[in-house]
Short mmCIF file of C-alpha atoms in Angstrom, two decimals:
data_model
loop_
_atom_site.label_atom_id
_atom_site.label_comp_id
_atom_site.label_asym_id
_atom_site.label_seq_id
_atom_site.Cartn_x
_atom_site.Cartn_y
_atom_site.Cartn_z
CA UNK A 1 89.87 86.75 117.83
CA UNK A 2 92.64 85.76 120.23
CA UNK A 3 90.40 85.02 123.22
CA UNK A 4 91.87 87.75 125.44
CA UNK A 5 89.80 88.14 128.62
CA UNK A 6 89.63 90.59 131.52
CA UNK A 7 91.91 89.67 134.41
CA UNK A 8 94.84 88.53 132.26
CA UNK A 9 98.37 89.89 132.65
CA UNK A 10 100.45 91.15 129.70
CA UNK A 11 104.24 91.42 129.67
CA UNK A 12 104.55 94.34 127.27
CA UNK A 13 107.52 94.44 124.93
CA UNK A 14 105.85 97.38 123.16
CA UNK A 15 104.38 99.93 125.60
CA UNK A 16 101.77 101.45 123.28
CA UNK A 17 99.76 98.23 123.38
CA UNK A 18 99.26 98.85 127.07
CA UNK A 19 96.42 101.15 125.95
CA UNK A 20 94.61 98.15 124.44
CA UNK A 21 95.14 96.23 127.67
CA UNK A 22 93.53 98.97 129.75
CA UNK A 23 90.39 98.85 127.60
CA UNK A 24 90.20 95.05 127.83
CA UNK A 25 90.76 94.86 131.58
CA UNK A 26 94.23 93.35 131.21
CA UNK A 27 97.06 94.26 133.59
CA UNK A 28 100.22 95.53 131.89
CA UNK A 29 103.72 94.80 133.17
CA UNK A 30 106.32 97.09 131.65
CA UNK A 31 109.68 95.27 131.74
CA UNK A 32 113.00 96.89 132.48
CA UNK A 33 114.31 97.56 128.95
CA UNK A 34 114.97 100.23 126.36
CA UNK A 35 111.84 100.01 124.20
CA UNK A 36 113.60 101.84 121.36
CA UNK A 37 116.18 99.01 121.13
CA UNK A 38 114.22 95.80 121.62
CA UNK A 39 116.97 93.57 120.22
CA UNK A 40 119.21 94.62 123.13
CA UNK A 41 116.76 93.47 125.81
CA UNK A 42 118.16 91.51 128.75
CA UNK A 43 116.12 88.28 128.78
CA UNK A 44 116.84 87.74 132.47
CA UNK A 45 114.79 90.84 133.30
CA UNK A 46 111.79 89.50 131.37
CA UNK A 47 112.12 86.09 133.02
CA UNK A 48 112.28 87.77 136.42
CA UNK A 49 109.11 89.76 135.71
CA UNK A 50 107.41 86.58 134.50
CA UNK A 51 108.32 84.81 137.72
CA UNK A 52 107.00 87.69 139.84
CA UNK A 53 103.78 88.49 137.94
CA UNK A 54 102.78 85.28 136.07
CA UNK A 55 101.83 86.95 132.76
CA UNK A 56 99.48 85.10 130.43
CA UNK A 57 100.46 86.91 127.24
CA UNK A 58 103.18 89.08 125.77
CA UNK A 59 103.58 91.30 122.72
CA UNK A 60 106.97 92.08 121.25
CA UNK A 61 108.71 92.75 117.95
CA UNK A 62 110.52 89.98 116.06
CA UNK A 63 113.80 91.63 117.09
CA UNK A 64 112.89 91.27 120.78
CA UNK A 65 111.76 87.68 120.45
CA UNK A 66 114.81 86.75 118.42
CA UNK A 67 116.98 87.71 121.39
CA UNK A 68 114.71 86.26 124.07
CA UNK A 69 113.88 83.04 122.24
CA UNK A 70 117.51 82.25 121.45
CA UNK A 71 118.49 82.90 125.08
CA UNK A 72 115.74 80.68 126.47
CA UNK A 73 116.58 77.87 124.07
CA UNK A 74 120.29 78.03 124.89
CA UNK A 75 119.80 78.18 128.67
CA UNK A 76 116.65 76.03 128.83
CA UNK A 77 114.57 78.77 130.43
CA UNK A 78 110.81 79.10 130.05
CA UNK A 79 107.93 81.56 130.44
CA UNK A 80 105.73 78.82 131.82
CA UNK A 81 102.60 80.94 132.37
CA UNK A 82 102.51 82.68 128.97
CA UNK A 83 99.90 81.06 126.72
CA UNK A 84 99.74 83.72 124.02
CA UNK A 85 102.53 85.63 122.28
CA UNK A 86 101.86 88.30 119.67
CA UNK A 87 104.66 89.50 117.41
CA UNK A 88 104.35 91.97 114.56
CA UNK A 89 106.02 94.85 112.78
CA UNK A 90 108.10 92.69 110.44
CA UNK A 91 108.10 89.09 109.18
CA UNK A 92 108.93 86.70 112.02
CA UNK A 93 111.52 84.12 110.87
CA UNK A 94 110.56 80.46 111.47
CA UNK A 95 113.59 79.86 113.71
CA UNK A 96 112.39 82.70 115.96
CA UNK A 97 108.87 81.25 116.09
CA UNK A 98 110.29 77.84 116.94
CA UNK A 99 112.39 79.23 119.78
CA UNK A 100 109.46 81.22 121.20
CA UNK A 101 107.13 78.22 120.95
CA UNK A 102 109.58 76.15 123.00
CA UNK A 103 110.01 78.97 125.54
CA UNK A 104 106.37 79.48 126.61
CA UNK A 105 103.66 77.25 128.07
CA UNK A 106 103.31 73.89 126.34
CA UNK A 107 99.71 74.89 125.54
CA UNK A 108 100.82 78.28 124.23
CA UNK A 109 100.66 79.68 120.71
CA UNK A 110 102.47 82.48 118.92
CA UNK A 111 100.35 84.70 116.67
CA UNK A 112 101.76 87.06 114.05
CA UNK A 113 99.09 89.66 113.24
CA UNK A 114 99.62 91.58 110.01
CA UNK A 115 98.63 95.16 109.30
CA UNK A 116 99.92 98.71 109.20
CA UNK A 117 99.59 101.95 111.11
CA UNK A 118 96.75 102.85 108.75
CA UNK A 119 95.02 99.46 108.98
CA UNK A 120 95.41 97.17 111.98
CA UNK A 121 94.71 94.32 112.22
CA UNK A 122 94.25 92.95 108.70
CA UNK A 123 95.22 89.27 108.93
CA UNK A 124 96.74 86.73 111.30
CA UNK A 125 98.42 83.32 111.34
CA UNK A 126 99.61 81.05 114.16
CA UNK A 127 103.03 79.57 114.78
CA UNK A 128 101.60 76.07 114.42
CA UNK A 129 100.36 76.78 110.88
CA UNK A 130 103.66 78.39 109.92
CA UNK A 131 105.96 75.75 111.37
CA UNK A 132 103.90 72.82 110.13
CA UNK A 133 103.05 74.14 106.67
CA UNK A 134 104.10 77.52 105.33
CA UNK A 135 107.70 77.81 106.60
CA UNK A 136 108.94 75.18 104.17
CA UNK A 137 107.42 77.10 101.27
CA UNK A 138 108.88 80.39 102.54
CA UNK A 139 112.34 78.79 102.53
CA UNK A 140 111.84 78.01 98.84
CA UNK A 141 111.19 81.69 98.07
CA UNK A 142 107.39 81.69 98.11
CA UNK A 143 107.16 84.69 100.46
CA UNK A 144 105.91 84.96 104.03
CA UNK A 145 102.35 83.81 104.66
CA UNK A 146 100.55 86.30 106.95
CA UNK A 147 97.37 84.26 107.11
CA UNK A 148 93.69 84.89 106.53
CA UNK A 149 91.84 88.15 106.97
CA UNK A 150 90.06 89.29 110.09
CA UNK A 151 86.25 89.50 110.06
CA UNK A 152 84.89 92.68 108.41
CA UNK A 153 88.09 93.13 106.39
CA UNK A 154 87.76 93.07 102.61
CA UNK A 155 90.86 92.77 100.46
CA UNK A 156 92.07 92.46 96.89
CA UNK A 157 95.40 92.02 95.16
CA UNK A 158 95.64 94.45 92.24
CA UNK A 159 98.16 95.00 89.45
CA UNK A 160 101.18 96.98 90.70
CA UNK A 161 101.39 100.63 89.80
CA UNK A 162 103.20 103.60 91.33
CA UNK A 163 100.52 105.99 90.07
CA UNK A 164 97.33 107.14 91.87
CA UNK A 165 94.20 105.02 91.39
CA UNK A 166 91.15 107.24 91.63
CA UNK A 167 88.38 104.62 91.47
CA UNK A 168 88.38 100.90 92.20
CA UNK A 169 87.08 100.34 88.67
CA UNK A 170 90.42 101.74 87.43
CA UNK A 171 92.36 98.95 89.18
CA UNK A 172 93.03 95.51 87.74
CA UNK A 173 91.98 92.96 90.37
CA UNK A 174 94.17 89.84 90.12
CA UNK A 175 93.25 86.19 90.72
CA UNK A 176 94.94 83.94 93.34
CA UNK A 177 98.56 83.15 92.52
CA UNK A 178 99.22 86.43 90.73
CA UNK A 179 101.71 88.86 92.27
CA UNK A 180 100.40 92.35 92.92
CA UNK A 181 99.82 94.97 95.60
CA UNK A 182 97.36 94.55 98.46
CA UNK A 183 94.42 96.87 99.09
CA UNK A 184 92.11 96.61 102.10
CA UNK A 185 88.78 97.95 103.29
CA UNK A 186 87.16 97.74 106.73
CA UNK A 187 86.25 99.51 109.97
CA UNK A 188 89.86 99.56 111.24
CA UNK A 189 91.16 101.23 108.07
CA UNK A 190 91.90 104.96 108.34
CA UNK A 191 90.08 107.22 105.87
CA UNK A 192 92.88 109.68 105.17
CA UNK A 193 96.16 111.23 106.26
CA UNK A 194 95.20 114.29 108.27
CA UNK A 195 98.43 116.26 107.84
CA UNK A 196 100.14 114.63 104.82
CA UNK A 197 97.20 115.23 102.51
CA UNK A 198 99.51 115.07 99.51
CA UNK A 199 99.92 111.35 100.26
CA UNK A 200 96.19 110.57 100.10
CA UNK A 201 95.91 110.22 96.29
CA UNK A 202 98.61 107.53 96.29
CA UNK A 203 97.21 105.66 99.29
CA UNK A 204 93.41 105.77 98.94
CA UNK A 205 91.05 104.45 96.27
CA UNK A 206 87.43 105.56 96.12
CA UNK A 207 84.52 103.29 95.27
CA UNK A 208 80.75 103.17 95.70
CA UNK A 209 81.10 101.68 99.21
CA UNK A 210 83.60 104.21 100.54
CA UNK A 211 87.34 103.79 100.04
CA UNK A 212 90.20 101.29 99.95
CA UNK A 213 93.67 101.67 101.45
CA UNK A 214 96.74 100.65 99.44
CA UNK A 215 98.95 98.79 101.92
CA UNK A 216 102.13 99.37 99.91
CA UNK A 217 102.89 95.64 100.20
CA UNK A 218 103.35 93.18 97.37
CA UNK A 219 102.27 89.57 97.41
CA UNK A 220 99.56 87.18 96.31
CA UNK A 221 96.66 85.05 97.55
CA UNK A 222 96.88 81.27 97.64
CA UNK A 223 93.96 78.91 97.08
CA UNK A 224 93.03 79.20 100.79
CA UNK A 225 92.69 82.99 100.48
CA UNK A 226 95.78 83.52 102.61
CA UNK A 227 98.02 86.47 101.72
CA UNK A 228 101.69 85.79 101.05
CA UNK A 229 103.76 88.91 101.74
CA UNK A 230 106.69 89.36 99.35
CA UNK A 231 108.00 92.78 100.39
CA UNK A 232 107.27 96.47 100.23
CA UNK A 233 106.29 97.81 96.83
CA UNK A 234 108.88 100.59 97.16
CA UNK A 235 111.60 97.98 97.82
CA UNK A 236 111.08 95.90 94.69
CA UNK A 237 114.04 95.82 92.33
CA UNK A 238 113.29 96.48 88.66
CA UNK A 239 115.86 94.76 86.46
CA UNK A 240 116.21 94.39 82.70
CA UNK A 241 114.99 90.79 82.99
CA UNK A 242 112.08 91.41 85.35
CA UNK A 243 111.00 92.47 88.83
CA UNK A 244 112.59 90.98 91.95
CA UNK A 245 110.83 91.10 95.33
CA UNK A 246 112.78 91.35 98.56
CA UNK A 247 111.25 88.80 100.94
CA UNK A 248 111.39 85.72 98.65
CA UNK A 249 114.98 86.47 97.61
CA UNK A 250 116.14 87.19 101.16
CA UNK A 251 114.59 83.93 102.40
CA UNK A 252 116.88 81.99 100.06
CA UNK A 253 119.97 83.80 101.34
CA UNK A 254 118.83 83.49 104.96
CA UNK A 255 118.66 79.73 104.54
CA UNK A 256 122.47 79.58 104.47
CA UNK A 257 123.63 78.37 107.93
CA UNK A 258 126.14 81.22 108.26
CA UNK A 259 123.71 84.01 107.30
CA UNK A 260 121.88 85.92 110.05
CA UNK A 261 119.96 88.23 107.73
CA UNK A 262 120.12 89.75 104.28
CA UNK A 263 118.72 92.57 102.18
CA UNK A 264 118.05 92.73 98.46
CA UNK A 265 118.78 96.16 96.95
CA UNK A 266 119.12 97.57 93.47
CA UNK A 267 121.99 99.76 92.30
CA UNK A 268 122.38 101.84 89.16
CA UNK A 269 121.01 105.04 87.70
CA UNK A 270 118.32 103.61 85.42
CA UNK A 271 115.00 102.99 87.17
CA UNK A 272 113.99 99.96 85.11
CA UNK A 273 117.46 98.43 84.83
CA UNK A 274 118.83 98.11 88.35
CA UNK A 275 121.55 95.63 89.19
CA UNK A 276 120.32 93.39 92.05
CA UNK A 277 122.72 93.12 94.98
CA UNK A 278 122.31 90.99 98.10
CA UNK A 279 123.73 92.48 101.30
CA UNK A 280 124.47 89.72 103.82
CA UNK A 281 125.12 89.87 107.57
CA UNK A 282 126.61 86.73 109.08
CA UNK A 283 125.83 85.26 112.48
CA UNK A 284 128.31 86.73 115.02
CA UNK A 285 130.13 83.44 115.55
CA UNK A 286 130.84 83.22 111.82
CA UNK A 287 131.55 86.92 111.32
CA UNK A 288 134.45 86.77 113.79
CA UNK A 289 136.33 84.36 111.56
CA UNK A 290 135.20 86.00 108.32
CA UNK A 291 137.74 85.72 105.51
CA UNK A 292 137.86 85.37 101.75
CA UNK A 293 137.11 81.65 101.92
CA UNK A 294 134.00 82.25 104.01
CA UNK A 295 132.92 84.95 101.59
CA UNK A 296 133.25 82.57 98.67
CA UNK A 297 131.20 79.92 100.53
CA UNK A 298 128.35 82.37 101.06
CA UNK A 299 128.46 83.47 97.42
CA UNK A 300 128.44 79.86 96.25
#
């Protein structure tokens, strides 16, 4: 799908993917960093490795690329040989994609594959499609577009429920534009949890052609059959006036120039009547001068 060929060199921001490289005949360069704290990476080390080994691709989390991309943009540094960047594990903010795009080869592309431990990969989208089309809609609270499905993957959006679904015929399959939870089927989808068997009834749905996996993610399809991720099902906030989903709400807050990131949470004892609260973290340069006036600006 990504055109990876034997003989390439990967600068690995996530060491486990070095196993994939070995199978594909790709050399893996493990940079000097603490892989358990990717946001604290020293970009100079990665740039030094890139100079020494001329990598053609790199995989890293959004946290890693947020640090590296911002550094490269500020200091006008570049990974001139990298043509392909893969970033996954969480939604990649548009400003991070923009910084990465400017920090790699001019012919390079950033890809954000979507999936889960139980099903990977499911879908993918490129930085060009995001920056030129979907980012503007995400900023309006439409969710994060994760792209179109990989070959051999089947998927549906079904009505949200926290109860087991024993057969696919028991699920309500929703049309494009309707918010629901995503289920997937395909050769890369795991059949069961081997040790947490108690979790299988809530995660797997049987049908005549085998089984479906419930991704635990909420969202909807658009008219191009792209999936728009709107947050984890377990993170949705049930209020007296309706359900709120994390990713669309957080995108609105994150659009404030002083906001680095945010989190929508629900407080209160009643399950269906939570009070929605937005937790906001400011960019460091604004947090240092944080006062009541700044707080009021953010709230406004």
